[in-house]
Coordinates of C-alpha atoms in Angstrom, one line a residue:
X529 CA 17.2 23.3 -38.4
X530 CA 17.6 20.6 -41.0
X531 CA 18.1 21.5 -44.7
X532 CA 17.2 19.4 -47.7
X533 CA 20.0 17.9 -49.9
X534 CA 20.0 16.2 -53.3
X535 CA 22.5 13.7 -52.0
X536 CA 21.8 10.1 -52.6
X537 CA 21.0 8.3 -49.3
X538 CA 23.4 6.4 -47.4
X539 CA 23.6 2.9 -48.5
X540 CA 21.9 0.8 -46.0
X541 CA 22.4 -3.2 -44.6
X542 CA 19.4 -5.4 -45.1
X543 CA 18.0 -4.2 -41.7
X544 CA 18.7 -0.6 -43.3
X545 CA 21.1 0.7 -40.6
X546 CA 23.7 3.1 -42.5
X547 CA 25.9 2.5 -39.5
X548 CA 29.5 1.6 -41.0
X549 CA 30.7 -1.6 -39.5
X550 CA 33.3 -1.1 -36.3
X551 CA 36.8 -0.8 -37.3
X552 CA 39.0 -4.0 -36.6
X553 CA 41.4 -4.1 -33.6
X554 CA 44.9 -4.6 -34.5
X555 CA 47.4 -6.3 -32.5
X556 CA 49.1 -2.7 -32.5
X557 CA 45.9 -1.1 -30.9
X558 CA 45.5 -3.5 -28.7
X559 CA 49.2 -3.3 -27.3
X560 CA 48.9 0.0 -27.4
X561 CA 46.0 -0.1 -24.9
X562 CA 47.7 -2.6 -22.8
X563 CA 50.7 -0.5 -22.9
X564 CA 48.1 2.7 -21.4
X565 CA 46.6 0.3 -19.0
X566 CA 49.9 -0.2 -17.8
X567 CA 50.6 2.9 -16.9
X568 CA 47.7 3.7 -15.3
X569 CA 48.0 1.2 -13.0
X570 CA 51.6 2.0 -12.1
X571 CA 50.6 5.3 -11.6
X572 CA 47.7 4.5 -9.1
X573 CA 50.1 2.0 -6.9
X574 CA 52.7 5.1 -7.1
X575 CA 50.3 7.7 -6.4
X576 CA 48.7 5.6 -3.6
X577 CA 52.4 4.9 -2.0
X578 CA 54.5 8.3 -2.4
X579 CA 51.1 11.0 -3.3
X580 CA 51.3 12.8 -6.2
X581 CA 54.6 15.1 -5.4
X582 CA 56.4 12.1 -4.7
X583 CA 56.0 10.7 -8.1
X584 CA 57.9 11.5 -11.6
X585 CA 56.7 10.4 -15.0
X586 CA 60.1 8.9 -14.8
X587 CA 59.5 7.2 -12.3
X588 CA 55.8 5.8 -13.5
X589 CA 57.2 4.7 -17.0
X590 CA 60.0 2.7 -14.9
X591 CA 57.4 0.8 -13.2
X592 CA 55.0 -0.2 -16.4
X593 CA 58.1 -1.0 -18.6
X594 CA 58.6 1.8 -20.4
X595 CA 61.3 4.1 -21.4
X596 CA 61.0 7.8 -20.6
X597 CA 60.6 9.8 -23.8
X598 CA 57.9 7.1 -24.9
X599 CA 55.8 7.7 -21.7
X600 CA 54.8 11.2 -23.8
X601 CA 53.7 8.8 -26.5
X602 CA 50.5 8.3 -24.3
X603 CA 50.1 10.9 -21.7
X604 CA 51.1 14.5 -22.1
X605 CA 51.5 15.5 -18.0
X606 CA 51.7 13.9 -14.7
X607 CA 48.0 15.7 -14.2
X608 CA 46.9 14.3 -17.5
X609 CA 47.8 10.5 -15.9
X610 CA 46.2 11.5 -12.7
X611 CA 42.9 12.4 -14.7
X612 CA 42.8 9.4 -16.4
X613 CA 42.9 7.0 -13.8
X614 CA 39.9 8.9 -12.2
X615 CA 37.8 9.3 -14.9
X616 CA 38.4 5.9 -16.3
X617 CA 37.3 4.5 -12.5
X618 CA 34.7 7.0 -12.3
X619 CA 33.2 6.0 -16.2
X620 CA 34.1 1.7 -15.1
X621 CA 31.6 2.7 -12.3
X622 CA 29.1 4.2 -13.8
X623 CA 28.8 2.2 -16.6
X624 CA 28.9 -1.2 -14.4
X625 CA 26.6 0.4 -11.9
X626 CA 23.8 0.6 -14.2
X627 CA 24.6 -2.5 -15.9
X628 CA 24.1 -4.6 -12.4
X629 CA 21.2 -2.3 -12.2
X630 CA 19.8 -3.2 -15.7
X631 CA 20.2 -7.0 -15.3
X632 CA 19.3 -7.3 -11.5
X633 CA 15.7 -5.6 -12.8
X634 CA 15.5 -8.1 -15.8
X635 CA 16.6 -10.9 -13.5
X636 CA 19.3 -12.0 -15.4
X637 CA 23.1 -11.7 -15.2
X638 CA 25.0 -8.7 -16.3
X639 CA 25.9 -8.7 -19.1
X640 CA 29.8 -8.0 -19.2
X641 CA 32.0 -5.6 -21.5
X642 CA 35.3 -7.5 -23.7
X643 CA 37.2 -4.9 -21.7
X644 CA 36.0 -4.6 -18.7
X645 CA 38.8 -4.9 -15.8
X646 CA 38.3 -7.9 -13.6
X647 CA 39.1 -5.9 -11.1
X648 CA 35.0 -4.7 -11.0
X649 CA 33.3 -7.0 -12.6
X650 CA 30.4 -8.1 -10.1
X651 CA 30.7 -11.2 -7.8
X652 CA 27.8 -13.6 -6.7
X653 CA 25.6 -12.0 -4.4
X654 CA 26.9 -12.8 -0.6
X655 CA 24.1 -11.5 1.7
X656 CA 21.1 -10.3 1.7
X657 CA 19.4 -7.5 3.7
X658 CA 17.5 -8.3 6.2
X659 CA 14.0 -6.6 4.7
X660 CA 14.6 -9.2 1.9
X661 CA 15.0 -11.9 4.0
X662 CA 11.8 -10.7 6.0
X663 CA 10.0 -11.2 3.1
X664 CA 7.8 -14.1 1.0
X665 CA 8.8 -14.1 -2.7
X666 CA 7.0 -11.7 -4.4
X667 CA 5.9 -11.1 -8.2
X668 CA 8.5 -9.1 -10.2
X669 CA 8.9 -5.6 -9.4
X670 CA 8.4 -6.2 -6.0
X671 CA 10.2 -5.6 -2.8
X672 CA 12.6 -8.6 -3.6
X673 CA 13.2 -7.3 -7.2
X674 CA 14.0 -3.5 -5.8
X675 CA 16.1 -5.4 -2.7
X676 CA 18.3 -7.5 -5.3
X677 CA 18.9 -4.2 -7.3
X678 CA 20.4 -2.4 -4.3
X679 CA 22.4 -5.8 -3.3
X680 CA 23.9 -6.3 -6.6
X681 CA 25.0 -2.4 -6.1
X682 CA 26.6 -3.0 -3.0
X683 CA 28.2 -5.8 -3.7
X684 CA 29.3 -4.4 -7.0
X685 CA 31.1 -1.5 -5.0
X686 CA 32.5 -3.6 -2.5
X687 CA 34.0 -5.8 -5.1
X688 CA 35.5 -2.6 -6.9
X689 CA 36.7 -1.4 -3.4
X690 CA 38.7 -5.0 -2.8
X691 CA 40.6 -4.9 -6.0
X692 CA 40.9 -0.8 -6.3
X693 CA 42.6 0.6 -2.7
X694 CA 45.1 2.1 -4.9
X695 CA 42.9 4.2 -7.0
X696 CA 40.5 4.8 -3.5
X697 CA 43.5 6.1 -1.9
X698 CA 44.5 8.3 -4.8
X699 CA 41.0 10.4 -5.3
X700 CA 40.7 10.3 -1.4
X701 CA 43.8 12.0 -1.5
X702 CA 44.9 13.5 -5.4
X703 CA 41.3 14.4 -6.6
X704 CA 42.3 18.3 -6.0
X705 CA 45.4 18.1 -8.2
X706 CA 43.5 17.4 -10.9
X707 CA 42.6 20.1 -13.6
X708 CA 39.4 22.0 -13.9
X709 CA 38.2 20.2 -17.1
X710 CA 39.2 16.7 -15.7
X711 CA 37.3 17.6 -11.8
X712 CA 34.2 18.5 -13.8
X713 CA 34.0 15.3 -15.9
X714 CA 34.7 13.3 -12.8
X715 CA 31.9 15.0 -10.3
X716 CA 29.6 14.8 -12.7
X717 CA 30.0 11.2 -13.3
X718 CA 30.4 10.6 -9.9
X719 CA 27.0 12.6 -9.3
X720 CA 25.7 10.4 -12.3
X721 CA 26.9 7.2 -10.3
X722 CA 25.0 8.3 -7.1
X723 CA 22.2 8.9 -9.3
X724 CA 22.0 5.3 -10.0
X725 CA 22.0 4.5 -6.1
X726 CA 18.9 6.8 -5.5
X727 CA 16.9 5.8 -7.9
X728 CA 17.3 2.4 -6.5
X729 CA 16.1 3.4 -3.4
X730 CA 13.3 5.1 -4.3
X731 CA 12.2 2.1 -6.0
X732 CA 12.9 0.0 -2.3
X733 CA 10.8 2.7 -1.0
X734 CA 9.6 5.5 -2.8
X735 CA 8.1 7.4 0.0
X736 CA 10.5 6.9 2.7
X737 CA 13.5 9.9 2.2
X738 CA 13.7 13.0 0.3
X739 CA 16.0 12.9 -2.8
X740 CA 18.5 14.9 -0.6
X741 CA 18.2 12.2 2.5
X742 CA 18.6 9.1 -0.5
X743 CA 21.8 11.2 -1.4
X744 CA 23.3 11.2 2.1
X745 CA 22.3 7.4 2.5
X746 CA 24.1 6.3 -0.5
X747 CA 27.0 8.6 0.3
X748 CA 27.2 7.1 3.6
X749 CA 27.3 3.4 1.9
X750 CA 30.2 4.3 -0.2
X751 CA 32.0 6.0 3.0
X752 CA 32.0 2.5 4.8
X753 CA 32.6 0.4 1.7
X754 CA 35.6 3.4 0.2
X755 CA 37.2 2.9 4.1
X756 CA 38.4 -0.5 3.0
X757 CA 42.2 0.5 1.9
X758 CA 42.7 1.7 4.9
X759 CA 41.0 -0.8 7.4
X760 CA 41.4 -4.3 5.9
X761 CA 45.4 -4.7 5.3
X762 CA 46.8 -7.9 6.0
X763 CA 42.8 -9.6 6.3
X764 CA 42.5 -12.0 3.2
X765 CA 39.1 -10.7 1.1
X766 CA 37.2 -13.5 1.1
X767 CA 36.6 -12.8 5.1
X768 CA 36.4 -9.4 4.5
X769 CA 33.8 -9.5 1.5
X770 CA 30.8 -11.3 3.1
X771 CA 31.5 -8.4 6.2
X772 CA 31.6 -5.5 4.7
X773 CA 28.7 -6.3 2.5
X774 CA 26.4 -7.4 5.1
X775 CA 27.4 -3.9 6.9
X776 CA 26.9 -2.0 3.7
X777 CA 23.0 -3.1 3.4
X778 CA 22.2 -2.6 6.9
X779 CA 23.2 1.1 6.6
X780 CA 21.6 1.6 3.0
X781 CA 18.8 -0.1 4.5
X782 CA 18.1 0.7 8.0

């Protein structure tokens, strides 16, 4: 319920949003992010090496360069570090998921964040499945439009899966240390993620699965894609890229 008020109006710009203009990053915010990022990182290479009992906030702030009272100027626990590298992956995902999504539909490039890691930003398309390459071109919306949205998902994930073993390894490993809060916010972007994956496929095919049979299909295309850190060590990722992504598509699509 809304109530009336004698207030003046907001003031407005000339395309009368009463939106206030962003705030300006300082060199001091943005060190200070760099300085979180940082730890994150160390603490997914850590966690991914020694698991999470092995590992001491000592021994994280060591590795990103900084000194041990000053770690709990940005996190608060060891937990509190292990739910942020997992949401922040699980949110990066999500968010570039439907972006690759968004632009593959509209036929353009995605469109990237400032601060989006490189680490998942999208790579040219390497393969194609082999419906697509069955197949004349067709007019937009077609089977080639709804093909190019689940290959820019796949290779999407496999990109994020080359540059994030460490972070893979950890949530195959660490998701149940996390705390309730944290597990909730990560399953249910997780769940929002998959979402994403299903809905391209019922636009490849909308009368081929039930939701519940799109689910285990996309599940089963992360499993072989999230197998990566432990199956490619030592093989240089430009073989392993045009591989796994070929593999990928033929189970999402056979």
């Amino acid at each position: 319920m809304t109530r009336a008020t004698d207030k003046p109006p907001a003031a407005t710009g000339e395309a009368g949003d009463a939106t206030p203009p962003p705030t300006p990053v300082t060199a001091r915010d943005r060190a200070k992010a760099d300085r979180r990022a940082s730890l994150l990182a160390a603490a997914a290479r850590l966690f991914a090496e020694r698991g999470f009992d092995g590992v001491t906030l000592g021994d994280i702030g060591e590795a990103a360069g900084v000194s041990g009272p000053a770690v709990y100027r940005h996190v608060s626990s060891k937990q509190a570090l292990l739910g942020a590298i997992l949401v922040d992956v699980s949110e990066r995902l999500l968010a570039g998921g439907r972006r690759v999504t968004e632009s593959s539909r509209a036929g353009t490039t995605a469109e990237i964040a400032p601060d989006t890691p490189p680490s998942i930003l999208p790579a040219p398309l390497v393969a194609e499945s082999p419906r697509s390459r069955a197949q004349p071109a067709s007019a937009p919306n077609g089977p080639e439009d709804t093909d190019a949205v689940l290959r820019a998902l796949v290779d999407f994930h496999v990109t994020f899966a080359l540059a994030e073993a460490d972070v893979i390894r950890v949530q195959d490993r660490d998701l149940d240390r996390l705390s309730p809060a944290d597990r909730r916010t990560v399953r249910s972007l997780q769940n929002a993620y998959v979402a994403v994956w299903t809905e391209a496929l019922v636009a490849a095919n909308p009368d081929a699965e039930t939701p519940a049979e799109r689910r285990v299909r996309a599940l089963a295309c992360f499993g072989l894609i999230n197998s990566t850190p432990h199956s490619v060590r030592g093989v240089p990722a430009a073989r392993v890229r045009p591989t796994l992504t070929r593999m990928a598509l033929a189970a999402l699509t056979a």
